[in-house]
Structures are given as structure tokens and as C-alpha cells.
Coordinates of C-alpha atoms in Angstrom, one line a residue:
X291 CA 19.1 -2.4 -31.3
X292 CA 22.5 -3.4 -30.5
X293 CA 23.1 -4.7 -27.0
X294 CA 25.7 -2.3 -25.1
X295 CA 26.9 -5.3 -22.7
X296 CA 27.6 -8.9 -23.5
X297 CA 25.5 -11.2 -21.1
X298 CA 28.7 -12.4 -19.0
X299 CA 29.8 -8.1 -19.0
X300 CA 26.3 -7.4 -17.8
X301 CA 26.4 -10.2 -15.1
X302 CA 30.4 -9.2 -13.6
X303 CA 29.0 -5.7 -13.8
X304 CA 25.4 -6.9 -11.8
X305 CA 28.4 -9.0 -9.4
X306 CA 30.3 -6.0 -8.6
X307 CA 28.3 -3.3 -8.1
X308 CA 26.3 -5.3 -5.8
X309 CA 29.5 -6.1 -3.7
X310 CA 30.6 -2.5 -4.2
X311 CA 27.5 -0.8 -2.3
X312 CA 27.2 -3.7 -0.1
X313 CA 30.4 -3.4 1.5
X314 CA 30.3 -0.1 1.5
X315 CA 27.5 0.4 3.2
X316 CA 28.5 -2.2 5.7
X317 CA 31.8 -0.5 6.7
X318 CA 29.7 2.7 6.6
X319 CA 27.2 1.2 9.6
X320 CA 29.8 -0.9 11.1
X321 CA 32.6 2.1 11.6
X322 CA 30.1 5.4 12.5
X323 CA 27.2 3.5 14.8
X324 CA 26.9 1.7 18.0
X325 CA 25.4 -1.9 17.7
X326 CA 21.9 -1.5 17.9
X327 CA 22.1 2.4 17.5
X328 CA 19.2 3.4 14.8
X329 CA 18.7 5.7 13.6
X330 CA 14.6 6.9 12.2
X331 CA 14.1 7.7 8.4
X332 CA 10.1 7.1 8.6
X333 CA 7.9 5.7 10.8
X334 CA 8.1 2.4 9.1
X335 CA 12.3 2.7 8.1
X336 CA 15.2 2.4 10.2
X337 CA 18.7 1.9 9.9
X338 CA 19.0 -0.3 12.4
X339 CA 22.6 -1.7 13.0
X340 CA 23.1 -5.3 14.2
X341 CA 25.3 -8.0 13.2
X342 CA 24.6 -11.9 12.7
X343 CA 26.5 -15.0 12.8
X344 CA 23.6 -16.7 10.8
X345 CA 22.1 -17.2 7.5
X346 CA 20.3 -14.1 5.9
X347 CA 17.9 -12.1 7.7
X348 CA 19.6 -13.0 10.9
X349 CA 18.8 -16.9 11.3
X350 CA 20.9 -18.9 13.5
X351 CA 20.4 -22.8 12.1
X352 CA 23.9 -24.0 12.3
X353 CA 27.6 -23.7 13.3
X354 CA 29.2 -20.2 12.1
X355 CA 32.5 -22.4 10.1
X356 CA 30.1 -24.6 8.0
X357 CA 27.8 -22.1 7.3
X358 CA 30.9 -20.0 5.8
X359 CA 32.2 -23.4 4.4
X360 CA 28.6 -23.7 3.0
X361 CA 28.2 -20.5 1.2
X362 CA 31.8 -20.7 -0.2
X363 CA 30.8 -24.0 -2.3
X364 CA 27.4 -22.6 -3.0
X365 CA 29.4 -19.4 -4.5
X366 CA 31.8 -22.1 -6.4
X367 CA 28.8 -24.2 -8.0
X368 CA 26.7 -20.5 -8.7
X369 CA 29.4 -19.4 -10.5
X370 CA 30.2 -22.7 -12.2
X371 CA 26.3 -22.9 -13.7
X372 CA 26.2 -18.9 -14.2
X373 CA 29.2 -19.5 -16.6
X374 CA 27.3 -22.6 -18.3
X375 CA 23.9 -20.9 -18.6
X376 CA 26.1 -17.5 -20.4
X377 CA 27.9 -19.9 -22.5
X378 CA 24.0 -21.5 -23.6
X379 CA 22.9 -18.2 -24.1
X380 CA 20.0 -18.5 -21.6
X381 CA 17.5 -15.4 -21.7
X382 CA 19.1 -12.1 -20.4
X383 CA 16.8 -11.9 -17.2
X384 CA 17.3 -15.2 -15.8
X385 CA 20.8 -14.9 -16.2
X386 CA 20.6 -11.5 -14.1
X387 CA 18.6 -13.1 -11.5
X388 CA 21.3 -15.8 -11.4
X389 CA 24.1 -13.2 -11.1
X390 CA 22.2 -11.4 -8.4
X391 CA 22.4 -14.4 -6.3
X392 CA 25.8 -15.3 -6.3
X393 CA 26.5 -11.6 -5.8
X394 CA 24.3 -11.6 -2.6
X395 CA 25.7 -14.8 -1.6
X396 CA 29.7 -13.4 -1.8
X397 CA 28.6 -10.3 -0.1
X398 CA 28.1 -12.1 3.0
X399 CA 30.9 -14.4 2.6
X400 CA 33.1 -11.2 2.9
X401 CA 31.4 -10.2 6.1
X402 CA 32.1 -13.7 7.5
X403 CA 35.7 -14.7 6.2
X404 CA 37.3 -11.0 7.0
X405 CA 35.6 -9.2 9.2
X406 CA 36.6 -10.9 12.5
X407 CA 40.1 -10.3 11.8
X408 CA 39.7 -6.8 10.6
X409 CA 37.8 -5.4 12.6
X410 CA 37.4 -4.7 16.8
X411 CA 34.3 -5.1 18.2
X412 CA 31.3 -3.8 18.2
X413 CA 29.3 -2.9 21.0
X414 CA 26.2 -0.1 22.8
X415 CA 29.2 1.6 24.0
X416 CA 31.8 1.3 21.3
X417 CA 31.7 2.3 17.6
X418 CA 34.5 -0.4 15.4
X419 CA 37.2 0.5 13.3
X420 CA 39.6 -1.0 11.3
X421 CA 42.3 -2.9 13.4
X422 CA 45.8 -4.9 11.9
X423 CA 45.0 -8.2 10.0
X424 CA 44.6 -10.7 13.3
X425 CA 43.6 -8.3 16.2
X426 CA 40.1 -8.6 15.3
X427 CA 36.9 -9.7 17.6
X428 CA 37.4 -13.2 16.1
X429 CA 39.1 -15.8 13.8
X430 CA 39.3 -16.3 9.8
X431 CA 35.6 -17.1 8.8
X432 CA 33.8 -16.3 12.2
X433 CA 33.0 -12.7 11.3
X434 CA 29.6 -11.3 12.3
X435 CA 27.5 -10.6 9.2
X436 CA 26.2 -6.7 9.4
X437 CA 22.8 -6.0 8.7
X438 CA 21.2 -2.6 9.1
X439 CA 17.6 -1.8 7.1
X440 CA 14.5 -2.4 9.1
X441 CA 11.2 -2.2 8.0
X442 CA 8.8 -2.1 10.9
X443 CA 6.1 -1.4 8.2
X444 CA 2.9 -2.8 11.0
X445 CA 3.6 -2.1 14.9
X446 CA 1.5 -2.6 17.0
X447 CA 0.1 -4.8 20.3
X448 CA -2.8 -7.9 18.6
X449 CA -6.7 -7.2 20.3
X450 CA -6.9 -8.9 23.4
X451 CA -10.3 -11.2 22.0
X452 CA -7.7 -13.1 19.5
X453 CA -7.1 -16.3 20.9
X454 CA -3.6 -17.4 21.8
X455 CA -1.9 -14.1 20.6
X456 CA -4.4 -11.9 21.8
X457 CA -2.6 -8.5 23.5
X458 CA 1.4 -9.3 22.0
X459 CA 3.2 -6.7 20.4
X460 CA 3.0 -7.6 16.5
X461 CA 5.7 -6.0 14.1
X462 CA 5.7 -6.6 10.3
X463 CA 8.4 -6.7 8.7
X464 CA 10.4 -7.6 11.4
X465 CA 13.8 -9.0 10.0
X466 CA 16.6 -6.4 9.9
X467 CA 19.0 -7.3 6.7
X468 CA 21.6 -5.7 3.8
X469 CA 22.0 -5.4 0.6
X470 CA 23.4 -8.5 0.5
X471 CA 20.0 -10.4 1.3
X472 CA 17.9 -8.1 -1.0
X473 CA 19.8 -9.3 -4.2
X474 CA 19.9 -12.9 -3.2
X475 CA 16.0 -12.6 -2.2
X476 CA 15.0 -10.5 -5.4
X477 CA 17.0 -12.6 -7.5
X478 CA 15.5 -15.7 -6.1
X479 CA 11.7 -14.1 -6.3
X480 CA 12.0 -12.2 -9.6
X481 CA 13.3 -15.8 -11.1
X482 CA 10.5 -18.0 -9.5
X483 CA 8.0 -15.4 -10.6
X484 CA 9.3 -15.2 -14.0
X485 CA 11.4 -17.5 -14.9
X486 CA 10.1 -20.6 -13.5
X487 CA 9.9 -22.5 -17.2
X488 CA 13.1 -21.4 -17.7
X489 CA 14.3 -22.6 -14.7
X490 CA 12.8 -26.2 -15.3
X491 CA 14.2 -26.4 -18.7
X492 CA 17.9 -25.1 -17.8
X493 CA 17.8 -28.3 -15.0
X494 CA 16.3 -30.5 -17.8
X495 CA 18.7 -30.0 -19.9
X496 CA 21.7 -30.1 -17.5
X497 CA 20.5 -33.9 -16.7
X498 CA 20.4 -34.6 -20.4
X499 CA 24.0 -33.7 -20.7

């Protein structure tokens, strides 16, 4: 059966839809809710809006400008290799799984090189909107990165005979993150999963050349 997509139309198609929803989604959050407003869908989903100035999931390892500076040279040398492994003609899934990395990865590049200067701030007591380029909360690449879907899936408080942790309130899954993270997690999962030869053979061969 004849393909309906070349593999470099099926990856800028993967790329932009990704950053499509994410951002919309974002703005969504970011521009009708209150930070930390939630609001219930189940008993183990929320919508849960908060904002980061970390790496996904909310983790706060290093300064906000080479973090941004970081991910922008990631995005460069993702792009370089998902460009070389099209070219090669690598299998169609790795290549996705690729391509939903480097779409997860410029999703929250966005957040953290515009949204400072786009938008006012976000607080309990004030819902954002969209402001003049520069009269922002903050400066070119210290935006907050939004995150909003929370899976509280376990909540609960730990029996009190468990040693050391016995009696604390226990939540799983705790992180709070976007669509952003879930592409850049799935690809990363789906392609250690099932693409781990592949992987290995695609670095091989790079070293060869």
C-alpha cells in the first residue's frame, strides 16, 4: 500500500500539531484560570494550572537562561540528526519517536523565550492576558513554563507501622505537566522500549561516518 506521507511530511506534521495543541492549550489555562485554580474531571484527573521555571515536570536544577540556552541547542542538534536519520531512511517509528521529542522540547522553548514578555502575570487573585511585546512579568527567555494535567491517581496518608514514612500523606502521580512533556516522555519511552537496536545502530553508524 502506498504511503500517504513521506517520512520528513509525517515528522513536520507530528512537529506541528504537537506545538499546535500545546500552545493552545497553554494560552487556554494561562488566559481563563487563576494560578493554582483546578479544576476536578475525576477523582484521580485535574487540570491543575501552575507554571515552572524548570525542566519538565516542574524540576528546578539550574539557572532559568541556560536552561533556555540549553534546550535551544538540544532543539538545533534534534533537528540536525532527525534530518540525517530521514535522509538514511531509518524505520518510520523511530523517526516519529524522534520527531515527538524535538516537538516536546520546542513547545517549552516557546513558553520560556515569549511568554515573559507577552504576557502579565499570573497570580490566586489574577487571571493573565495578553499584554504589548515587553510589558510582560519578565525578560526574553525567563518565561514561566505552564503546566496544567494532574494525575493524583493514589492519595492517601502511609500506615503509621511503616518505618520512616509511616503516617505522611502519599500522592501518585504527583507531577503536574503539558503536552509538551507527554510527547518528549512518550517519545523517549516508546523509543527505549522499541527501538533500542535501532537506537544503538543509528549511533554506530554516526561514529563510523
Amino acid at each position: 500500500m502506498k504511503q500517504f506521507l513521506s517520512k520528513g511530511q509525517l515528522s513536520a506534521a507530528i512537529i506541528v500539531t504537537v506545538l499546535l495543541v500545546d500552545q493552545i492549550v497553554k494560552i487556554l489555562v494561562k488566559t481563563t484560570m487563576y494560578l493554582h485554580e483546578s479544576i476536578h474531571i475525576t477523582d484521580w484527573f485535574q487540570i491543575f494550572f501552575t507554571e515552572n521555571m524548570g525542566m519538565a515536570f516542574g524540576m528546578e536544577l539550574v539557572g532559568k537562561l541556560f536552561l533556555t540556552s540549553f534546550r535551544i541547542v538540544a532543539v538545533v542538534l534534534i533537528g540536525w540528526y532527525l534530518i540525517d536519520i530521514i535522509k538514511r531512511n531509518l524505520k518510520t517509528g523511530y523517526i516519529v519517536c524522534i520527531a515527538l521529542i524535538m516537538a516536546g522540547a520546542i513547545g517549552n522553548i516557546i513558553d520560556s523565550v515569549f511568554y515573559g514578555v507577552i504576557f502579565n502575570e499570573s497570580t490566586n487573585s489574577q487571571i493573565a492576558s495578553l499584554v504589548p511585546i515587553g510589558q510582560g512579568y519578565g525578560e526574553w527567555f525567563q518565561g514561566k513554563v505552564v503546566d496544567m494535567f494532574y494525575f493524583p491517581i493514589v492519595d492517601t496518608y502511609l500506615p503509621n507501622w511503616l518505618p520512616i514514612w509511616g503516617g505522611r500523606h502519599f500522592i501518585f502521580f504527583s507531577p503536574i505537566f503539558n503536552i509538551a512533556d507527554s510527547a518528549i516522555s512518550c517519545g523517549i519511552i516508546v523509543l527505549l522500549i522499541f527501538y533500542h537496536k535501532e537506537l544503538g545502530r543509528a549511533f554506530k553508524e554516526d561514529r563510523r561516518e
